[in-house]
Amino acid sequence: AQSVTQPDIHITVSEGASLELRCNYSYGATPYLFWYVQSPGQGLQLLLKYFSGDTLVQGIKGFEAEFKRSQSSFNLRKPSVHWSDAAEYFCAVGGHNAGNNRKLIWGLGTSLAVNP
Amino acid sequence: NAGVMQNPRHLVRRRGQEARLRCSPMKGHSHVYWYRQLPEEGLKFMVYLQKENIIDESGMPKERFSAEFPKEGPSILRIQQVVRGDSAAYFCASSPRTVVSSYNEQFFGPGTRLTVL
């Protein structure tokens, strides 16, 4: 079955500290992986995506993520967190365009709080 | 280039009424997706449409829910006889025409927050 697991429901870090948000997936075909961020009451903004090639991908706002096929993981990282990074973070997996693989399968999200 | 537009942003309905949610995709996009986000949960896929066609409705509840994407005008998600459990945020996303074996990013609208009293 296709699924995405984000083991951490809530994470609190201090401003300036490093951050890693975990994401594990189960997907039968070649996965396309995404991280989205959702601020309170807002829509979803794409942080970064992995389709193929270099397994370390860079995104917006200083975020990066590493695809590890052997671990079925796509963890999100940021070396120094800013107070404005407080939000909900969602990991999602999708497939290529053949058949019905276009839909995204989502994790339940990780809520990030940043202490001053 | 305007992003994905959704209206209304907030919708309040009483049990038994109908809710109509609209989504205008980005210019040049011909694919629309609807997702539902229940409180304290992630997003769940509902339906994927192209112009005048429903491609995948595997996430749609069997009753009361319907979606369309006409040749002209926005995509509509319609919920008949709403119940309290329908209270959620409904997000629409769009993507451009695609080539098989590739993947195009889905761009999300701000969502419609439905409250059923």
CSV table of C-alpha atoms in Angstrom, one decimal:
chain,number,residue,atom,x,y,z
A,1,ALA,CA,0.0,0.0,0.0
A,2,GLN,CA,1.1,3.5,-0.7
A,3,SER,CA,1.7,5.5,2.4
A,4,VAL,CA,3.8,8.3,3.9
A,5,THR,CA,4.8,8.4,7.6
A,6,GLN,CA,6.0,11.4,9.4
A,7,PRO,CA,7.0,10.0,12.8
A,8,ASP,CA,7.2,13.4,14.6
A,9,ILE,CA,3.8,15.1,15.2
A,10,HIS,CA,5.3,18.1,17.0
A,11,ILE,CA,8.8,19.4,17.2
A,12,THR,CA,10.1,22.5,19.1
A,13,VAL,CA,13.5,23.9,18.3
A,14,SER,CA,15.3,27.1,19.4
A,15,GLU,CA,15.9,29.8,16.8
A,16,GLY,CA,19.3,29.3,15.2
A,17,ALA,CA,19.3,25.6,15.9
A,18,SER,CA,19.4,22.9,13.2
A,19,LEU,CA,16.3,21.1,12.1
A,20,GLU,CA,15.6,17.6,10.7
A,21,LEU,CA,12.0,16.5,9.9
A,22,ARG,CA,11.6,12.8,9.1
A,23,CYS,CA,9.7,11.3,6.3
A,24,ASN,CA,9.4,7.6,5.4
A,25,TYR,CA,7.4,6.3,2.4
A,26,SER,CA,6.0,3.2,1.0
A,27,TYR,CA,5.4,3.3,-2.7
A,28,GLY,CA,5.4,0.5,-5.3
A,29,ALA,CA,6.9,2.5,-8.2
A,30,THR,CA,9.6,5.1,-8.7
A,31,PRO,CA,8.6,7.8,-6.1
A,32,TYR,CA,8.5,11.4,-6.7
A,33,LEU,CA,8.9,13.1,-3.3
A,34,PHE,CA,7.8,16.5,-2.1
A,35,TRP,CA,7.9,18.7,1.0
A,36,TYR,CA,5.2,21.3,1.5
A,37,VAL,CA,4.9,24.0,4.2
A,38,GLN,CA,1.6,25.3,5.5
A,39,SER,CA,1.4,28.4,7.6
A,40,PRO,CA,-1.7,28.7,9.9
A,41,GLY,CA,-4.8,29.3,7.8
A,42,GLN,CA,-2.9,29.3,4.6
A,43,GLY,CA,-2.5,27.1,1.6
A,44,LEU,CA,0.4,24.9,0.8
A,45,GLN,CA,3.7,26.0,-0.6
A,46,LEU,CA,6.2,23.7,-2.2
A,47,LEU,CA,9.6,23.7,-0.4
A,48,LEU,CA,11.4,21.2,-2.7
A,49,LYS,CA,10.9,18.1,-4.7
A,50,TYR,CA,12.9,15.1,-5.8
A,51,PHE,CA,12.3,13.5,-9.2
A,52,SER,CA,15.6,11.9,-10.1
A,53,GLY,CA,19.3,12.5,-10.1
A,54,ASP,CA,21.2,14.0,-7.2
A,55,THR,CA,19.7,12.6,-4.1
A,56,LEU,CA,20.4,15.8,-2.1
A,57,VAL,CA,18.0,18.5,-3.3
A,58,GLN,CA,17.9,22.2,-2.4
A,59,GLY,CA,14.7,24.1,-1.9
A,60,ILE,CA,13.5,27.5,-1.0
A,61,LYS,CA,14.0,29.3,2.3
A,62,GLY,CA,17.3,27.4,3.0
A,63,PHE,CA,15.8,24.0,3.2
A,64,GLU,CA,17.3,20.8,1.7
A,65,ALA,CA,16.2,17.1,1.7
A,66,GLU,CA,18.0,13.9,1.0
A,67,PHE,CA,16.5,10.9,-0.7
A,68,LYS,CA,17.7,7.6,0.6
A,69,ARG,CA,16.2,4.8,-1.4
A,70,SER,CA,17.6,2.0,0.9
A,71,GLN,CA,15.9,3.6,3.9
A,72,SER,CA,12.8,4.8,2.0
A,73,SER,CA,13.3,8.2,3.5
A,74,PHE,CA,13.2,11.8,2.4
A,75,ASN,CA,14.2,13.8,5.5
A,76,LEU,CA,14.0,17.6,5.4
A,77,ARG,CA,16.8,19.7,7.0
A,78,LYS,CA,17.7,23.2,7.7
A,79,PRO,CA,21.0,24.2,9.3
A,80,SER,CA,19.7,27.3,11.2
A,81,VAL,CA,16.0,27.8,11.9
A,82,HIS,CA,14.3,31.2,11.9
A,83,TRP,CA,11.2,32.1,13.9
A,84,SER,CA,9.3,32.5,10.6
A,85,ASP,CA,9.8,28.8,9.9
A,86,ALA,CA,7.2,27.9,12.5
A,87,ALA,CA,4.5,26.1,10.5
A,88,GLU,CA,3.1,22.7,9.5
A,89,TYR,CA,5.3,20.6,7.3
A,90,PHE,CA,4.0,17.9,5.0
A,91,CYS,CA,5.8,15.2,3.1
A,92,ALA,CA,4.1,13.8,0.0
A,93,VAL,CA,4.8,11.1,-2.6
A,94,GLY,CA,3.5,10.8,-6.1
A,95,GLY,CA,4.2,8.9,-9.3
A,96,HIS,CA,4.7,9.7,-12.9
A,97,ASN,CA,1.9,10.6,-15.2
A,98,ALA,CA,0.9,7.1,-16.5
A,99,GLY,CA,-2.4,5.8,-15.2
A,100,ASN,CA,-3.7,7.3,-11.9
A,101,ASN,CA,-0.4,7.9,-10.3
A,102,ARG,CA,-0.7,11.7,-10.4
A,103,LYS,CA,-2.4,12.0,-7.0
A,104,LEU,CA,-0.3,12.9,-4.1
A,105,ILE,CA,-0.2,10.7,-1.0
A,106,TRP,CA,0.4,12.7,2.2
A,107,GLY,CA,1.9,12.3,5.6
A,108,LEU,CA,0.0,13.6,8.6
A,109,GLY,CA,2.4,16.5,9.0
A,110,THR,CA,4.9,17.8,11.6
A,111,SER,CA,4.1,20.9,13.5
A,112,LEU,CA,7.2,23.0,14.1
A,113,ALA,CA,7.4,25.5,16.9
A,114,VAL,CA,10.4,27.8,17.2
A,115,ASN,CA,11.5,29.2,20.5
A,116,PRO,CA,13.1,32.7,20.5
B,1,ASN,CA,0.2,35.3,-13.5
B,2,ALA,CA,-2.4,34.7,-10.8
B,3,GLY,CA,-2.1,31.5,-8.8
B,4,VAL,CA,-4.8,29.0,-8.1
B,5,MET,CA,-8.0,30.7,-6.9
B,6,GLN,CA,-10.5,29.2,-4.6
B,7,ASN,CA,-13.7,30.7,-3.4
B,8,PRO,CA,-15.2,31.2,-1.1
B,9,ARG,CA,-12.4,31.1,1.5
B,10,HIS,CA,-14.8,30.4,4.3
B,11,LEU,CA,-18.2,28.8,4.0
B,12,VAL,CA,-20.7,28.1,6.7
B,13,ARG,CA,-23.6,25.7,6.1
B,14,ARG,CA,-26.2,24.1,8.2
B,15,ARG,CA,-26.7,20.4,8.2
B,16,GLY,CA,-28.7,19.3,5.1
B,17,GLN,CA,-27.7,22.3,3.0
B,18,GLU,CA,-25.5,22.2,-0.1
B,19,ALA,CA,-22.0,23.4,-0.4
B,20,ARG,CA,-20.4,24.5,-3.7
B,21,LEU,CA,-16.7,25.1,-3.7
B,22,ARG,CA,-15.0,26.7,-6.7
B,23,CYS,CA,-11.5,26.4,-8.0
B,24,SER,CA,-9.9,28.4,-10.9
B,25,PRO,CA,-6.7,26.8,-11.9
B,26,MET,CA,-3.6,28.7,-12.9
B,27,LYS,CA,-3.6,30.1,-16.5
B,28,GLY,CA,-2.6,27.4,-18.9
B,29,HIS,CA,-3.3,24.5,-16.5
B,30,SER,CA,-5.8,21.9,-17.6
B,31,HIS,CA,-5.5,19.5,-14.6
B,32,VAL,CA,-7.3,20.0,-11.3
B,33,TYR,CA,-7.0,18.0,-8.1
B,34,TRP,CA,-9.2,18.3,-5.0
B,35,TYR,CA,-7.9,17.4,-1.5
B,36,ARG,CA,-9.6,17.4,1.9
B,37,GLN,CA,-7.8,18.2,5.1
B,38,LEU,CA,-9.7,17.2,8.2
B,39,PRO,CA,-8.8,18.8,11.6
B,40,GLU,CA,-5.5,17.4,12.9
B,41,GLU,CA,-5.0,15.3,9.8
B,42,GLY,CA,-3.0,15.5,6.6
B,43,LEU,CA,-4.5,15.9,3.2
B,44,LYS,CA,-6.4,13.2,1.5
B,45,PHE,CA,-6.8,13.0,-2.2
B,46,MET,CA,-10.4,13.2,-3.4
B,47,VAL,CA,-10.5,13.6,-7.2
B,48,TYR,CA,-8.4,14.4,-10.3
B,49,LEU,CA,-10.1,16.0,-13.3
B,50,GLN,CA,-9.1,17.3,-16.7
B,51,LYS,CA,-11.4,19.5,-18.7
B,52,GLU,CA,-14.8,17.8,-19.0
B,53,ASN,CA,-13.3,14.5,-17.7
B,54,ILE,CA,-13.0,12.8,-14.3
B,55,ILE,CA,-9.8,10.9,-14.4
B,56,ASP,CA,-9.5,9.5,-10.9
B,57,GLU,CA,-12.2,9.8,-8.2
B,58,SER,CA,-11.0,7.0,-6.0
B,59,GLY,CA,-10.9,9.4,-3.0
B,60,MET,CA,-14.4,10.7,-3.3
B,61,PRO,CA,-17.1,9.6,-0.9
B,62,LYS,CA,-19.6,7.5,-2.7
B,63,GLU,CA,-22.6,9.6,-1.8
B,64,ARG,CA,-23.3,13.3,-1.7
B,65,PHE,CA,-20.0,14.4,-3.2
B,66,SER,CA,-19.5,15.3,-6.9
B,67,ALA,CA,-17.0,17.3,-8.9
B,68,GLU,CA,-16.8,18.7,-12.3
B,69,PHE,CA,-14.4,20.7,-14.5
B,70,PRO,CA,-16.3,22.1,-17.4
B,71,LYS,CA,-14.9,23.3,-20.7
B,72,GLU,CA,-15.4,26.9,-19.6
B,73,GLY,CA,-15.3,28.1,-16.0
B,74,PRO,CA,-14.0,26.9,-12.7
B,75,SER,CA,-13.9,23.4,-11.3
B,76,ILE,CA,-16.7,22.8,-8.8
B,77,LEU,CA,-16.7,20.5,-5.8
B,78,ARG,CA,-20.3,20.0,-4.7
B,79,ILE,CA,-21.4,18.5,-1.4
B,80,GLN,CA,-25.1,17.8,-1.0
B,81,GLN,CA,-26.9,17.5,2.3
B,82,VAL,CA,-23.8,18.4,4.3
B,83,VAL,CA,-23.2,16.8,7.7
B,84,ARG,CA,-20.9,17.9,10.5
B,85,GLY,CA,-18.2,15.5,9.5
B,86,ASP,CA,-17.8,17.4,6.2
B,87,SER,CA,-16.3,20.3,8.1
B,88,ALA,CA,-12.8,20.5,6.8
B,89,ALA,CA,-10.4,22.5,4.6
B,90,TYR,CA,-10.8,21.7,0.9
B,91,PHE,CA,-7.8,22.4,-1.2
B,92,CYS,CA,-7.6,22.6,-5.0
B,93,ALA,CA,-4.4,22.2,-6.9
B,94,SER,CA,-3.7,22.5,-10.6
B,95,SER,CA,-0.9,21.4,-13.0
B,96,PRO,CA,-0.3,21.9,-16.7
B,97,ARG,CA,-0.7,19.4,-19.5
B,98,THR,CA,1.9,16.8,-19.1
B,99,VAL,CA,4.0,14.3,-20.9
B,100,VAL,CA,3.8,10.6,-19.9
B,101,SER,CA,6.8,9.6,-17.7
B,102,SER,CA,7.2,13.0,-16.3
B,103,TYR,CA,5.7,14.7,-13.4
B,104,ASN,CA,4.5,18.2,-13.1
B,105,GLU,CA,4.3,20.1,-9.8
B,106,GLN,CA,0.9,20.7,-8.4
B,107,PHE,CA,0.2,24.3,-7.4
B,108,PHE,CA,-2.2,24.8,-4.5
B,109,GLY,CA,-4.9,27.3,-3.8
B,110,PRO,CA,-5.5,28.9,-0.4
B,111,GLY,CA,-8.3,26.4,0.4
B,112,THR,CA,-11.9,26.7,1.4
B,113,ARG,CA,-12.7,26.2,5.0
B,114,LEU,CA,-16.1,24.6,5.3
B,115,THR,CA,-17.9,24.7,8.6
B,116,VAL,CA,-21.1,22.7,9.1
B,117,LEU,CA,-23.3,23.8,12.0
